mmCIF file of C-alpha atoms in Angstrom:
data_model
loop_
_atom_site.group_PDB
_atom_site.id
_atom_site.type_symbol
_atom_site.label_atom_id
_atom_site.label_comp_id
_atom_site.label_asym_id
_atom_site.label_seq_id
_atom_site.Cartn_x
_atom_site.Cartn_y
_atom_site.Cartn_z
ATOM 1 C CA MET R 1 -114.649 -84.002 171.860
ATOM 2 C CA ILE R 2 -116.319 -81.710 174.321
ATOM 3 C CA ASP R 3 -119.390 -80.013 172.941
ATOM 4 C CA PRO R 4 -118.486 -76.317 172.439
ATOM 5 C CA SER R 5 -122.031 -75.378 173.466
ATOM 6 C CA TYR R 6 -120.912 -75.922 177.082
ATOM 7 C CA ALA R 7 -119.246 -72.491 176.822
ATOM 8 C CA GLY R 8 -121.174 -70.024 178.947
ATOM 9 C CA THR R 9 -122.431 -72.754 181.277
ATOM 10 C CA ARG R 10 -122.785 -71.713 184.900
ATOM 11 C CA HIS R 11 -121.806 -74.645 187.046
ATOM 12 C CA PRO R 12 -123.476 -75.237 190.404
ATOM 13 C CA ARG R 13 -122.379 -72.879 193.144
ATOM 14 C CA PHE R 14 -120.811 -74.544 196.135
ATOM 15 C CA ASP R 15 -119.670 -73.570 199.595
ATOM 16 C CA ALA R 16 -116.367 -74.478 201.195
ATOM 17 C CA GLU R 17 -115.211 -73.973 204.758
ATOM 18 C CA VAL R 18 -111.631 -72.768 205.160
ATOM 19 C CA GLU R 19 -110.084 -75.076 207.752
ATOM 20 C CA ARG R 20 -106.951 -74.270 209.765
ATOM 21 C CA GLY R 21 -105.481 -77.744 209.368
ATOM 22 C CA ARG R 22 -105.810 -77.640 205.596
ATOM 23 C CA LEU R 23 -104.271 -74.165 205.479
ATOM 24 C CA ARG R 24 -101.296 -75.317 207.536
ATOM 25 C CA SER R 25 -100.813 -78.413 205.363
ATOM 26 C CA PHE R 26 -101.065 -76.388 202.165
ATOM 27 C CA ALA R 27 -98.629 -73.739 203.425
ATOM 28 C CA ALA R 28 -96.124 -76.443 204.368
ATOM 29 C CA ALA R 29 -96.554 -78.201 201.006
ATOM 30 C CA VAL R 30 -95.852 -75.036 198.993
ATOM 31 C CA GLY R 31 -93.004 -73.867 201.226
ATOM 32 C CA LEU R 32 -94.673 -70.958 203.015
ATOM 33 C CA ASP R 33 -92.647 -70.914 206.202
ATOM 34 C CA GLU R 34 -93.847 -67.547 207.533
ATOM 35 C CA ALA R 35 -95.429 -67.935 210.962
ATOM 36 C CA VAL R 36 -98.663 -66.167 209.908
ATOM 37 C CA PHE R 37 -99.565 -69.231 207.812
ATOM 38 C CA HIS R 38 -99.053 -71.703 210.676
ATOM 39 C CA ASP R 39 -99.533 -69.926 214.003
ATOM 40 C CA VAL R 40 -102.808 -68.201 214.935
ATOM 41 C CA ASP R 41 -101.102 -65.878 217.442
ATOM 42 C CA ALA R 42 -98.596 -64.764 214.800
ATOM 43 C CA ALA R 43 -101.430 -64.211 212.313
ATOM 44 C CA ARG R 44 -103.338 -62.090 214.836
ATOM 45 C CA ALA R 45 -100.194 -60.123 215.710
ATOM 46 C CA ALA R 46 -99.907 -59.349 211.979
ATOM 47 C CA GLY R 47 -103.474 -57.996 211.925
ATOM 48 C CA HIS R 48 -105.344 -61.056 210.687
ATOM 49 C CA PRO R 49 -108.351 -62.480 212.551
ATOM 50 C CA ASP R 50 -107.025 -66.026 211.919
ATOM 51 C CA LEU R 51 -104.654 -67.831 209.549
ATOM 52 C CA PRO R 52 -104.752 -66.120 206.113
ATOM 53 C CA VAL R 53 -105.460 -68.076 202.935
ATOM 54 C CA PRO R 54 -102.372 -68.349 200.674
ATOM 55 C CA PRO R 55 -103.000 -67.104 197.109
ATOM 56 C CA THR R 56 -103.326 -70.431 195.275
ATOM 57 C CA PHE R 57 -105.218 -72.287 198.024
ATOM 58 C CA LEU R 58 -108.610 -71.352 196.545
ATOM 59 C CA PHE R 59 -107.786 -73.255 193.348
ATOM 60 C CA GLY R 60 -107.409 -76.415 195.413
ATOM 61 C CA LEU R 61 -110.873 -75.959 196.885
ATOM 62 C CA GLU R 62 -112.295 -75.388 193.424
ATOM 63 C CA LEU R 63 -110.496 -78.382 191.915
ATOM 64 C CA GLU R 64 -112.182 -80.737 194.367
ATOM 65 C CA ARG R 65 -115.560 -79.857 192.852
ATOM 66 C CA SER R 66 -114.602 -79.305 189.222
ATOM 67 C CA GLN R 67 -113.718 -82.967 188.714
ATOM 68 C CA GLY R 68 -117.390 -83.923 188.945
ATOM 69 C CA THR R 69 -118.353 -81.207 186.481
ATOM 70 C CA LEU R 70 -115.721 -82.354 184.007
ATOM 71 C CA ALA R 71 -116.857 -85.964 184.361
ATOM 72 C CA ALA R 72 -120.451 -84.882 183.619
ATOM 73 C CA MET R 73 -119.162 -83.399 180.334
ATOM 74 C CA GLY R 74 -117.537 -86.737 179.472
ATOM 75 C CA VAL R 75 -113.985 -85.692 180.344
ATOM 76 C CA GLU R 76 -111.655 -88.314 181.780
ATOM 77 C CA MET R 77 -109.342 -86.713 184.369
ATOM 78 C CA ALA R 78 -106.390 -88.720 183.018
ATOM 79 C CA ARG R 79 -106.598 -86.596 179.842
ATOM 80 C CA VAL R 80 -106.630 -83.213 181.655
ATOM 81 C CA LEU R 81 -103.602 -80.918 181.788
ATOM 82 C CA HIS R 82 -103.461 -77.729 183.855
ATOM 83 C CA ILE R 83 -102.318 -74.922 181.550
ATOM 84 C CA GLU R 84 -102.634 -71.673 183.484
ATOM 85 C CA GLN R 85 -104.257 -69.986 186.422
ATOM 86 C CA GLY R 86 -104.666 -66.419 187.529
ATOM 87 C CA PHE R 87 -106.464 -64.595 190.258
ATOM 88 C CA VAL R 88 -107.463 -61.146 191.419
ATOM 89 C CA TYR R 89 -107.938 -60.798 195.149
ATOM 90 C CA HIS R 90 -110.434 -58.308 196.541
ATOM 91 C CA SER R 91 -109.957 -59.252 200.197
ATOM 92 C CA THR R 92 -108.080 -61.830 202.246
ATOM 93 C CA ALA R 93 -109.928 -64.954 203.330
ATOM 94 C CA HIS R 94 -109.054 -66.589 206.634
ATOM 95 C CA ALA R 95 -109.489 -69.856 208.499
ATOM 96 C CA GLY R 96 -113.086 -70.169 209.613
ATOM 97 C CA ASP R 97 -114.502 -68.327 206.589
ATOM 98 C CA ARG R 98 -117.238 -70.048 204.621
ATOM 99 C CA LEU R 99 -116.782 -69.168 200.976
ATOM 100 C CA THR R 100 -119.102 -69.513 198.001
ATOM 101 C CA PHE R 101 -117.659 -70.454 194.608
ATOM 102 C CA ALA R 102 -119.609 -69.585 191.439
ATOM 103 C CA PRO R 103 -117.817 -71.145 188.424
ATOM 104 C CA VAL R 104 -118.608 -70.382 184.783
ATOM 105 C CA LEU R 105 -117.107 -72.253 181.835
ATOM 106 C CA VAL R 106 -116.389 -69.251 179.617
ATOM 107 C CA SER R 107 -114.915 -70.986 176.577
ATOM 108 C CA VAL R 108 -114.304 -74.332 174.906
ATOM 109 C CA ARG R 109 -112.017 -74.194 171.906
ATOM 110 C CA ALA R 110 -110.012 -76.590 169.790
ATOM 111 C CA HIS R 111 -106.241 -76.260 169.691
ATOM 112 C CA ARG R 112 -103.548 -78.026 167.671
ATOM 113 C CA GLY R 113 -105.935 -79.338 165.061
ATOM 114 C CA ALA R 114 -108.434 -80.540 167.685
ATOM 115 C CA ARG R 115 -105.872 -82.757 169.427
ATOM 116 C CA LEU R 116 -106.445 -80.535 172.463
ATOM 117 C CA GLN R 117 -109.469 -78.681 173.700
ATOM 118 C CA LEU R 118 -108.892 -75.683 175.931
ATOM 119 C CA LEU R 119 -111.450 -75.035 178.658
ATOM 120 C CA ALA R 120 -111.373 -71.618 180.343
ATOM 121 C CA THR R 121 -113.222 -71.234 183.631
ATOM 122 C CA GLU R 122 -113.829 -68.098 185.671
ATOM 123 C CA THR R 123 -114.978 -68.384 189.264
ATOM 124 C CA ALA R 124 -116.198 -65.639 191.574
ATOM 125 C CA VAL R 125 -115.424 -66.377 195.231
ATOM 126 C CA THR R 126 -117.432 -64.537 197.884
ATOM 127 C CA ARG R 127 -118.159 -64.682 201.586
ATOM 128 C CA ARG R 128 -121.614 -65.688 202.790
ATOM 129 C CA ASP R 129 -122.638 -62.019 202.926
ATOM 130 C CA GLY R 130 -121.683 -61.571 199.261
ATOM 131 C CA THR R 131 -118.442 -59.685 199.932
ATOM 132 C CA PRO R 132 -116.028 -60.445 197.066
ATOM 133 C CA VAL R 133 -112.901 -62.411 197.989
ATOM 134 C CA ALA R 134 -111.367 -63.305 194.621
ATOM 135 C CA ASP R 135 -111.915 -63.864 190.933
ATOM 136 C CA LEU R 136 -110.195 -67.029 189.716
ATOM 137 C CA ARG R 137 -109.404 -67.979 186.139
ATOM 138 C CA GLN R 138 -107.975 -71.248 184.966
ATOM 139 C CA VAL R 139 -107.360 -72.902 181.640
ATOM 140 C CA LEU R 140 -107.323 -76.673 181.303
ATOM 141 C CA ALA R 141 -106.335 -78.643 178.236
ATOM 142 C CA VAL R 142 -108.123 -81.892 177.517
ATOM 143 C CA ARG R 143 -106.125 -84.240 175.331
ATOM 144 C CA GLU R 144 -107.967 -86.007 172.561
ATOM 145 C CA ASP R 145 -109.161 -89.495 173.378
ATOM 146 C CA PRO R 146 -106.810 -91.881 171.524
ATOM 147 C CA ALA R 147 -109.817 -93.968 170.413
ATOM 148 C CA SER R 148 -111.298 -90.898 168.690
ATOM 149 C CA ARG R 149 -108.010 -90.141 166.974
ATOM 150 C CA ASP R 150 -107.648 -93.766 165.839
ATOM 151 C CA ALA R 151 -111.217 -93.810 164.504
ATOM 152 C CA ARG R 152 -110.578 -90.603 162.543
ATOM 153 C CA SER R 153 -107.322 -91.850 161.066
ATOM 154 C CA THR R 154 -108.877 -95.235 160.183
ATOM 155 C CA GLY R 155 -111.817 -93.493 158.524
ATOM 156 C CA ALA R 156 -109.476 -91.202 156.621
ATOM 157 C CA ALA R 157 -107.415 -94.147 155.356
ATOM 158 C CA SER R 158 -110.433 -96.107 154.038
#
């Protein structure tokens, strides 16, 4: 079980550089065929300074760091399920931007009789100058450790 007192915890801020190659790979992987996501000249012709960041790309950057945070709370990634995500964009990020992520674990709650714990995280994403880019929200479910469940059922049967 994850200690519910983790709710409200501000996780370490981190910076991430938006790289063209990663944007192109991501766009291809999610089926974004529009030239603005692959070709710098097409992006500039459309009014962008460089390749624009597709909407869900920021979650990928955040996920790379959140695994360490979850591990520090005793969560095994094999027990994690992605439940939902949402975002509000304030401005478009582009290749070459250096973004700052400021995640906060806003809630930890039991679900389905404690067989699942739901973790809700909100992350503010800004540029170096503090200009808001996006607010991200995601909910993860952590499945109960089978050893914990077995120990509870064994204790209940004694």
